[in-house]
GROMACS .gro file of C-alpha atoms in nm:
model
  406
    1MET     CA    1  -5.623   8.228  11.184
    2PHE     CA    2  -5.480   8.073  11.499
    3ASP     CA    3  -5.771   7.827  11.513
    4GLU     CA    4  -5.707   7.735  11.147
    5ILE     CA    5  -5.343   7.658  11.223
    6VAL     CA    6  -5.408   7.430  11.523
    7ASN     CA    7  -5.708   7.264  11.358
    8ARG     CA    8  -5.664   6.885  11.353
    9LYS     CA    9  -5.732   6.865  10.978
   10ASN     CA   10  -5.466   7.127  10.903
   11LEU     CA   11  -5.213   6.938  11.116
   12GLU     CA   12  -5.297   6.613  10.936
   13GLN     CA   13  -5.240   6.783  10.600
   14ALA     CA   14  -4.907   6.911  10.732
   15TYR     CA   15  -4.811   6.559  10.840
   16PHE     CA   16  -4.889   6.412  10.498
   17HIS     CA   17  -4.696   6.693  10.326
   18VAL     CA   18  -4.386   6.633  10.539
   19ALA     CA   19  -4.411   6.256  10.486
   20LYS     CA   20  -4.441   6.297  10.109
   21GLN     CA   21  -4.150   6.540  10.099
   22LEU     CA   22  -3.923   6.306  10.293
   23GLU     CA   23  -4.012   6.015  10.067
   24GLU     CA   24  -3.945   6.221   9.753
   25ASP     CA   25  -3.612   6.335   9.894
   26LEU     CA   26  -3.527   5.973   9.984
   27ILE     CA   27  -3.416   6.075  10.333
   28ASN     CA   28  -3.692   5.917  10.541
   29HIS     CA   29  -3.450   5.661  10.684
   30ARG     CA   30  -3.134   5.875  10.698
   31TYR     CA   31  -3.184   6.149  10.954
   32ALA     CA   32  -3.357   6.178  11.288
   33GLY     CA   33  -3.403   6.493  11.494
   34TRP     CA   34  -3.403   6.560  11.868
   35ASP     CA   35  -3.685   6.309  11.925
   36ASN     CA   36  -3.490   6.038  11.733
   37LEU     CA   37  -3.800   5.966  11.526
   38LYS     CA   38  -3.789   5.883  11.156
   39LEU     CA   39  -4.073   5.871  10.908
   40SER     CA   40  -4.105   5.494  10.947
   41ASP     CA   41  -4.164   5.550  11.321
   42LEU     CA   42  -4.431   5.811  11.259
   43GLU     CA   43  -4.631   5.571  11.043
   44VAL     CA   44  -4.743   5.393  11.362
   45LEU     CA   45  -4.733   5.699  11.591
   46SER     CA   46  -4.896   5.957  11.362
   47ASN     CA   47  -5.210   6.014  11.570
   48GLN     CA   48  -5.006   6.055  11.887
   49VAL     CA   49  -4.755   6.295  11.727
   50ILE     CA   50  -5.024   6.507  11.558
   51GLY     CA   51  -5.207   6.532  11.892
   52GLU     CA   52  -4.886   6.636  12.070
   53ALA     CA   53  -4.813   6.894  11.797
   54LYS     CA   54  -5.159   7.047  11.846
   55THR     CA   55  -5.116   7.061  12.225
   56GLU     CA   56  -4.768   7.214  12.202
   57LEU     CA   57  -4.873   7.477  11.946
   58THR     CA   58  -5.171   7.575  12.157
   59ALA     CA   59  -4.940   7.616  12.457
   60PHE     CA   60  -4.672   7.800  12.249
   61LYS     CA   61  -4.419   7.546  12.372
   62GLU     CA   62  -4.055   7.620  12.291
   63LEU     CA   63  -3.919   7.413  12.004
   64SER     CA   64  -3.684   7.126  12.065
   65PRO     CA   65  -3.331   7.208  11.940
   66ALA     CA   66  -3.244   7.146  11.576
   67ILE     CA   67  -2.935   6.933  11.520
   68LEU     CA   68  -2.648   7.090  11.326
   69LEU     CA   69  -2.477   6.852  11.082
   70LYS     CA   70  -2.197   6.905  10.834
   71ILE     CA   71  -2.210   6.717  10.505
   72PRO     CA   72  -1.989   6.732  10.192
   73LYS     CA   73  -2.094   6.979   9.925
   74LYS     CA   74  -2.212   6.822   9.599
   75SER     CA   75  -2.007   7.069   9.396
   76ASP     CA   76  -1.690   7.000   9.595
   77PRO     CA   77  -1.693   6.703   9.838
   78ARG     CA   78  -1.374   6.836   9.999
   79LYS     CA   79  -1.576   7.125  10.141
   80MET     CA   80  -1.852   7.094  10.399
   81ARG     CA   81  -2.186   7.269  10.429
   82GLU     CA   82  -2.405   7.299  10.737
   83ILE     CA   83  -2.758   7.163  10.751
   84TYR     CA   84  -3.007   7.172  11.037
   85ILE     CA   85  -3.226   6.875  11.121
   86TYR     CA   86  -3.551   6.962  11.296
   87SER     CA   87  -3.744   6.685  11.470
   88LEU     CA   88  -4.032   6.555  11.262
   89LYS     CA   89  -4.284   6.695  11.508
   90GLU     CA   90  -4.136   7.044  11.470
   91ARG     CA   91  -4.143   7.007  11.092
   92ILE     CA   92  -4.512   6.920  11.110
   93LYS     CA   93  -4.574   7.229  11.327
   94ALA     CA   94  -4.385   7.452  11.087
   95GLN     CA   95  -4.574   7.316  10.788
   96ALA     CA   96  -4.908   7.362  10.964
   97ILE     CA   97  -4.826   7.728  11.030
   98TYR     CA   98  -4.687   7.779  10.680
   99GLN     CA   99  -5.000   7.642  10.509
  100ILE     CA  100  -5.214   7.910  10.668
  101VAL     CA  101  -4.985   8.216  10.676
  102GLU     CA  102  -4.815   8.177  10.335
  103PRO     CA  103  -5.098   8.346  10.136
  104TYR     CA  104  -5.077   8.651  10.364
  105PHE     CA  105  -4.702   8.683  10.316
  106GLU     CA  106  -4.753   8.630   9.943
  107LYS     CA  107  -4.991   8.927   9.918
  108PHE     CA  108  -4.740   9.145  10.102
  109PHE     CA  109  -4.433   9.062   9.889
  110SER     CA  110  -4.326   9.282   9.599
  111PRO     CA  111  -4.365   9.179   9.231
  112TRP     CA  112  -3.984   9.196   9.195
  113LEU     CA  113  -3.916   8.904   9.434
  114PHE     CA  114  -3.864   8.561   9.275
  115SER     CA  115  -3.763   8.313   9.542
  116TYR     CA  116  -3.964   8.039   9.714
  117ARG     CA  117  -4.289   8.164   9.559
  118SER     CA  118  -4.519   7.947   9.349
  119SER     CA  119  -4.636   8.255   9.158
  120HIS     CA  120  -4.284   8.396   9.107
  121GLN     CA  121  -4.045   8.106   9.052
  122SER     CA  122  -3.672   8.167   9.014
  123TYR     CA  123  -3.684   8.032   8.657
  124PHE     CA  124  -3.913   8.321   8.562
  125ALA     CA  125  -3.662   8.566   8.707
  126ALA     CA  126  -3.381   8.407   8.504
  127ARG     CA  127  -3.595   8.409   8.189
  128SER     CA  128  -3.683   8.777   8.226
  129VAL     CA  129  -3.317   8.864   8.294
  130VAL     CA  130  -3.208   8.679   7.980
  131ARG     CA  131  -3.475   8.846   7.768
  132HIS     CA  132  -3.385   9.193   7.893
  133TYR     CA  133  -3.015   9.127   7.850
  134LEU     CA  134  -3.045   9.001   7.493
  135LYS     CA  135  -3.248   9.308   7.397
  136TYR     CA  136  -3.054   9.580   7.580
  137PHE     CA  137  -2.703   9.451   7.663
  138SER     CA  138  -2.539   9.704   7.430
  139ARG     CA  139  -2.733   9.992   7.585
  140ASP     CA  140  -2.760   9.919   7.958
  141TYR     CA  141  -2.549   9.909   8.268
  142VAL     CA  142  -2.597   9.626   8.513
  143LEU     CA  143  -2.567   9.596   8.891
  144VAL     CA  144  -2.524   9.242   9.024
  145ALA     CA  145  -2.510   9.198   9.401
  146ASP     CA  146  -2.472   8.900   9.634
  147LEU     CA  147  -2.530   8.885  10.009
  148SER     CA  148  -2.295   8.652  10.196
  149ASP     CA  149  -2.443   8.384  10.422
  150TYR     CA  150  -2.768   8.581  10.414
  151SER     CA  151  -2.988   8.379  10.650
  152ASN     CA  152  -2.718   8.356  10.920
  153TYR     CA  153  -2.689   8.736  10.953
  154ILE     CA  154  -3.058   8.823  10.986
  155ARG     CA  155  -3.128   9.021  11.302
  156GLN     CA  156  -3.405   8.848  11.490
  157ASP     CA  157  -3.552   9.164  11.648
  158PHE     CA  158  -3.564   9.340  11.310
  159LEU     CA  159  -3.737   9.039  11.155
  160GLN     CA  160  -4.001   9.030  11.425
  161ASN     CA  161  -4.072   9.399  11.369
  162LYS     CA  162  -4.115   9.331  10.998
  163ILE     CA  163  -4.357   9.046  11.069
  164LYS     CA  164  -4.564   9.286  11.280
  165GLU     CA  165  -4.620   9.493  10.965
  166LEU     CA  166  -4.836   9.209  10.833
  167ASN     CA  167  -5.080   9.267  11.123
  168PHE     CA  168  -5.121   8.906  11.231
  169GLU     CA  169  -5.321   8.849  11.548
  170GLU     CA  170  -5.103   8.811  11.857
  171PRO     CA  171  -5.131   8.429  11.893
  172VAL     CA  172  -5.019   8.382  11.530
  173PHE     CA  173  -4.728   8.620  11.582
  174ARG     CA  174  -4.624   8.413  11.885
  175LEU     CA  175  -4.632   8.094  11.678
  176LEU     CA  176  -4.414   8.251  11.410
  177SER     CA  177  -4.174   8.374  11.676
  178LEU     CA  178  -4.115   8.015  11.790
  179PHE     CA  179  -3.903   7.974  11.475
  180ILE     CA  180  -3.701   8.291  11.539
  181GLY     CA  181  -3.421   8.260  11.793
  182ASN     CA  182  -3.477   7.887  11.845
  183LYS     CA  183  -3.199   7.661  11.967
  184ILE     CA  184  -2.959   7.418  11.800
  185ILE     CA  185  -2.732   7.136  11.912
  186ARG     CA  186  -2.376   7.207  11.803
  187ALA     CA  187  -2.083   6.982  11.898
  188GLY     CA  188  -2.301   6.809  12.159
  189GLU     CA  189  -2.408   7.131  12.332
  190ILE     CA  190  -2.735   7.325  12.317
  191PHE     CA  191  -2.677   7.672  12.177
  192GLN     CA  192  -2.905   7.967  12.095
  193PRO     CA  193  -2.758   8.177  11.811
  194PRO     CA  194  -2.795   8.551  11.886
  195VAL     CA  195  -2.844   8.632  11.517
  196GLY     CA  196  -2.959   8.443  11.210
  197LEU     CA  197  -3.225   8.183  11.140
  198ILE     CA  198  -3.222   7.806  11.172
  199GLN     CA  199  -3.299   7.679  10.824
  200GLY     CA  200  -3.474   7.352  10.750
  201VAL     CA  201  -3.844   7.442  10.746
  202PRO     CA  202  -4.045   7.640  10.487
  203LEU     CA  203  -4.121   7.926  10.726
  204ILE     CA  204  -3.758   8.034  10.703
  205ALA     CA  205  -3.798   8.097  10.329
  206LEU     CA  206  -4.087   8.334  10.407
  207PHE     CA  207  -3.874   8.511  10.667
  208ASN     CA  208  -3.580   8.542  10.425
  209ASN     CA  209  -3.807   8.691  10.161
  210LEU     CA  210  -3.960   8.936  10.406
  211TYR     CA  211  -3.632   9.067  10.548
  212LEU     CA  212  -3.538   9.260  10.232
  213ASP     CA  213  -3.894   9.340  10.125
  214ALA     CA  214  -3.854   9.713  10.189
  215PHE     CA  215  -3.548   9.726   9.963
  216ASP     CA  216  -3.733   9.537   9.688
  217LYS     CA  217  -4.015   9.790   9.698
  218PHE     CA  218  -3.763  10.075   9.696
  219ALA     CA  219  -3.554   9.938   9.408
  220GLY     CA  220  -3.821   9.806   9.173
  221PRO     CA  221  -3.974  10.139   9.061
  222ARG     CA  222  -3.642  10.327   9.046
  223VAL     CA  223  -3.463  10.137   8.769
  224ASP     CA  224  -3.557   9.997   8.429
  225PHE     CA  225  -3.533   9.637   8.550
  226TYR     CA  226  -3.492   9.475   8.894
  227ARG     CA  227  -3.513   9.119   9.029
  228ARG     CA  228  -3.423   8.951   9.359
  229VAL     CA  229  -3.385   8.576   9.406
  230GLY     CA  230  -3.300   8.503   9.769
  231ASP     CA  231  -2.966   8.668   9.838
  232ASP     CA  232  -2.894   8.748   9.469
  233LEU     CA  233  -3.001   9.081   9.318
  234ILE     CA  234  -2.975   9.224   8.966
  235ALA     CA  235  -3.073   9.559   8.816
  236PHE     CA  236  -3.043   9.704   8.465
  237ASP     CA  237  -3.072  10.067   8.364
  238GLN     CA  238  -2.970  10.297   8.082
  239LYS     CA  239  -2.827  10.545   8.329
  240LYS     CA  240  -2.530  10.437   8.537
  241GLU     CA  241  -2.601  10.697   8.807
  242ARG     CA  242  -2.934  10.531   8.890
  243LEU     CA  243  -2.757  10.203   8.958
  244GLU     CA  244  -2.487  10.381   9.157
  245PHE     CA  245  -2.760  10.533   9.374
  246LEU     CA  246  -2.923  10.191   9.415
  247LYS     CA  247  -2.589  10.037   9.510
  248GLU     CA  248  -2.536  10.305   9.776
  249HIS     CA  249  -2.884  10.244   9.914
  250LEU     CA  250  -2.824   9.867   9.921
  251THR     CA  251  -2.496   9.920  10.107
  252ALA     CA  252  -2.668  10.139  10.366
  253GLU     CA  253  -2.963   9.902  10.401
  254ALA     CA  254  -2.738   9.598  10.440
  255ASP     CA  255  -2.539   9.778  10.708
  256ARG     CA  256  -2.859   9.876  10.891
  257LEU     CA  257  -2.997   9.521  10.877
  258GLY     CA  258  -2.669   9.354  10.973
  259LEU     CA  259  -2.621   9.185  10.634
  260LYS     CA  260  -2.288   9.136  10.458
  261ILE     CA  261  -2.240   9.215  10.090
  262ASN     CA  262  -2.007   8.981   9.903
  263TRP     CA  263  -1.802   9.244   9.719
  264GLN     CA  264  -1.616   8.983   9.514
  265LYS     CA  265  -1.945   8.888   9.347
  266THR     CA  266  -2.092   9.238   9.342
  267ARG     CA  267  -2.024   9.461   9.044
  268LEU     CA  268  -2.161   9.754   8.849
  269VAL     CA  269  -2.048   9.749   8.486
  270SER     CA  270  -2.163   9.798   8.132
  271ALA     CA  271  -2.399   9.512   8.047
  272SER     CA  272  -2.181   9.434   7.746
  273LEU     CA  273  -1.903   9.322   7.983
  274PRO     CA  274  -1.902   8.973   8.140
  275PHE     CA  275  -2.106   8.906   8.454
  276SER     CA  276  -2.287   8.611   8.613
  277PHE     CA  277  -2.631   8.564   8.766
  278LEU     CA  278  -2.825   8.256   8.881
  279GLY     CA  279  -2.574   8.015   8.732
  280TYR     CA  280  -2.563   8.183   8.391
  281ALA     CA  281  -2.263   8.362   8.241
  282PHE     CA  282  -2.344   8.671   8.032
  283LYS     CA  283  -2.088   8.788   7.780
  284ASN     CA  284  -2.091   8.969   7.444
  285GLY     CA  285  -2.466   8.930   7.401
  286MET     CA  286  -2.451   8.554   7.468
  287VAL     CA  287  -2.584   8.352   7.761
  288ALA     CA  288  -2.380   8.051   7.867
  289LEU     CA  289  -2.344   7.813   8.159
  290GLU     CA  290  -2.102   7.916   8.430
  291GLU     CA  291  -1.780   7.723   8.391
  292ARG     CA  292  -1.793   7.595   8.748
  293PHE     CA  293  -2.130   7.434   8.668
  294CYS     CA  294  -1.981   7.262   8.362
  295ARG     CA  295  -1.687   7.139   8.569
  296SER     CA  296  -1.925   7.003   8.835
  297VAL     CA  297  -2.137   6.816   8.579
  298LEU     CA  298  -1.831   6.675   8.406
  299LYS     CA  299  -1.684   6.561   8.737
  300ARG     CA  300  -2.009   6.380   8.819
  301TRP     CA  301  -1.997   6.199   8.485
  302GLN     CA  302  -1.634   6.106   8.539
  303GLN     CA  303  -1.714   5.955   8.878
  304GLN     CA  304  -2.008   5.766   8.734
  305PHE     CA  305  -1.796   5.617   8.454
  306SER     CA  306  -1.458   5.565   8.613
  307TYR     CA  307  -1.255   5.388   8.346
  308TYR     CA  308  -1.071   5.173   8.600
  309GLN     CA  309  -1.388   5.022   8.753
  310THR     CA  310  -1.364   4.705   8.544
  311ARG     CA  311  -1.177   4.576   8.240
  312SER     CA  312  -1.458   4.345   8.136
  313GLU     CA  313  -1.621   4.460   7.812
  314ARG     CA  314  -1.937   4.270   7.903
  315ARG     CA  315  -1.963   4.439   8.242
  316LYS     CA  316  -1.902   4.780   8.094
  317GLN     CA  317  -2.179   4.727   7.839
  318GLY     CA  318  -2.407   4.598   8.113
  319PHE     CA  319  -2.340   4.896   8.336
  320LEU     CA  320  -2.406   5.142   8.053
  321LYS     CA  321  -2.737   4.975   7.970
  322LYS     CA  322  -2.830   4.979   8.338
  323VAL     CA  323  -2.752   5.349   8.370
  324ILE     CA  324  -2.956   5.425   8.059
  325SER     CA  325  -3.260   5.225   8.166
  326GLU     CA  326  -3.285   5.251   8.546
  327HIS     CA  327  -3.500   5.541   8.660
  328ARG     CA  328  -3.286   5.674   8.945
  329LEU     CA  329  -2.959   5.649   8.751
  330SER     CA  330  -3.101   5.721   8.406
  331LEU     CA  331  -2.869   5.927   8.189
  332GLY     CA  332  -3.171   6.040   7.996
  333LEU     CA  333  -3.323   6.173   8.316
  334GLN     CA  334  -2.997   6.352   8.404
  335PHE     CA  335  -2.970   6.504   8.058
  336ARG     CA  336  -3.335   6.606   8.051
  337GLN     CA  337  -3.320   6.774   8.393
  338ILE     CA  338  -3.010   6.977   8.306
  339ALA     CA  339  -3.154   7.071   7.967
  340GLU     CA  340  -3.484   7.186   8.118
  341GLN     CA  341  -3.315   7.380   8.398
  342LYS     CA  342  -3.063   7.550   8.167
  343LYS     CA  343  -3.257   7.591   7.842
  344LEU     CA  344  -3.213   7.970   7.854
  345VAL     CA  345  -2.854   7.926   7.732
  346THR     CA  346  -2.797   8.077   7.386
  347ASP     CA  347  -2.435   7.964   7.345
  348LEU     CA  348  -2.499   7.639   7.159
  349GLU     CA  349  -2.129   7.585   7.096
  350GLN     CA  350  -2.075   7.554   7.469
  351ILE     CA  351  -2.356   7.296   7.491
  352LYS     CA  352  -2.193   7.101   7.207
  353ARG     CA  353  -1.861   7.104   7.394
  354LEU     CA  354  -2.024   6.984   7.715
  355SER     CA  355  -2.207   6.711   7.526
  356GLU     CA  356  -1.885   6.599   7.357
  357ALA     CA  357  -1.705   6.606   7.694
  358PHE     CA  358  -1.941   6.331   7.807
  359PHE     CA  359  -1.839   6.118   7.508
  360HIS     CA  360  -1.475   6.177   7.604
  361VAL     CA  361  -1.556   6.030   7.945
  362LEU     CA  362  -1.740   5.737   7.790
  363THR     CA  363  -1.454   5.673   7.545
  364ARG     CA  364  -1.203   5.651   7.829
  365TYR     CA  365  -1.446   5.425   8.016
  366PHE     CA  366  -1.458   5.171   7.733
  367PHE     CA  367  -1.107   5.197   7.590
  368GLY     CA  368  -0.891   5.323   7.880
  369GLU     CA  369  -0.781   5.631   7.689
  370TYR     CA  370  -0.920   5.885   7.445
  371SER     CA  371  -0.822   5.896   7.078
  372GLU     CA  372  -1.003   5.985   6.758
  373LYS     CA  373  -1.008   5.619   6.664
  374ASN     CA  374  -1.155   5.515   6.998
  375ARG     CA  375  -1.415   5.791   6.967
  376ARG     CA  376  -1.524   5.649   6.629
  377LEU     CA  377  -1.540   5.299   6.775
  378LEU     CA  378  -1.755   5.430   7.062
  379LYS     CA  379  -1.995   5.582   6.811
  380GLU     CA  380  -2.051   5.238   6.659
  381LYS     CA  381  -2.114   5.084   7.002
  382LEU     CA  382  -2.374   5.348   7.091
  383LYS     CA  383  -2.564   5.301   6.765
  384LYS     CA  384  -2.668   4.955   6.880
  385ILE     CA  385  -2.841   5.093   7.191
  386HIS     CA  386  -2.989   5.408   7.035
  387PHE     CA  387  -2.808   5.642   7.271
  388THR     CA  388  -2.918   6.010   7.260
  389SER     CA  389  -2.667   6.289   7.328
  390PHE     CA  390  -2.707   6.566   7.582
  391TYR     CA  391  -2.696   6.815   7.292
  392LYS     CA  392  -3.012   6.665   7.141
  393TYR     CA  393  -3.188   6.673   7.478
  394PHE     CA  394  -3.098   7.040   7.508
  395LEU     CA  395  -3.229   7.128   7.162
  396THR     CA  396  -3.556   6.951   7.239
  397ALA     CA  397  -3.598   7.135   7.570
  398LYS     CA  398  -3.511   7.472   7.420
  399TYR     CA  399  -3.695   7.464   7.090
  400ASP     CA  400  -3.965   7.197   7.111
  401PRO     CA  401  -4.063   7.112   7.470
  402ARG     CA  402  -4.371   6.925   7.343
  403LYS     CA  403  -4.147   6.648   7.214
  404ARG     CA  404  -3.973   6.413   7.453
  405THR     CA  405  -3.640   6.252   7.372
  406ASN     CA  406  -3.639   5.881   7.451
   0.00000   0.00000   0.00000
């Protein structure tokens, strides 16, 4: 396996994967790591960098530090989130290792884990939760649990012991260990965190999945229904005492592993009472969007169509047509993505309200203020450009995915 990882062809595949990913994410010219190289630089230095990556992996060379940056959160730009920027060479190394070891991790994982797995995508977890809930909400109890800042509390020695359970040959284990306990640059200084993992490469997703694997295999057979997606867990059962036992075991396991349970988001209640999971709100046998998600979407629309941007009717019409037609800004693309991602919602009245909220934004954009009259006038304007509402996109995604709304 070690020879497969350091094979030149495997490293070339890793390089092309990283390059494609950066281009798709549109960040190839935005960030540079420790080596100050960007994707555009690698286009002329690819052979040299791939050769260096092979040499450094073969020698088990310590990774260069990842750079810690703080950027505004999309949901609330007033708050900051931390991201780590690995050098492009280290990203290529990580991808080369991941391509070979991922199938072995995959075979080891439990069938109840649904995060960062091509065979067990998070959407499938959400779909199975919704189906179980709709069928048994009046009968079951539910345990919903959330682990705070999960990756940053992982004990590195415990993780390495868990990796040893997969019985990799020693050189492969040493390569994996390069991405455990590696260094970062924080506030201009090099620092080695004593606990936690430095996110930013796909290997970390495998490590995160593995860390709670024993709990997944303990929980799955002991309740009627269990799923884990990253640091979010949910279990349903007819008997409350089974979930109470599972909650006690989770508390003990989290304490043993150094993890922190977010008790504000963790609850054990009758499934007929309100609870949230994976961005969905469950209440009275209905599945809706979480209100914070609706607020975030509405805020994005408001920023996109700020009514004070211009008073020119011609410019407003031009901007709307541009937003409808241009691929990256396309409203149709926005609507379609949200509809596809959230098509498990059963509360159609909420979707209608969210769809109408967009027209409120658009009414203020064109007329400066909202009124029933202005809303009717907007309707006439939109007829001329064949505008399709978010509600129609949602119905298409939910009930007839074969059809595409233009």
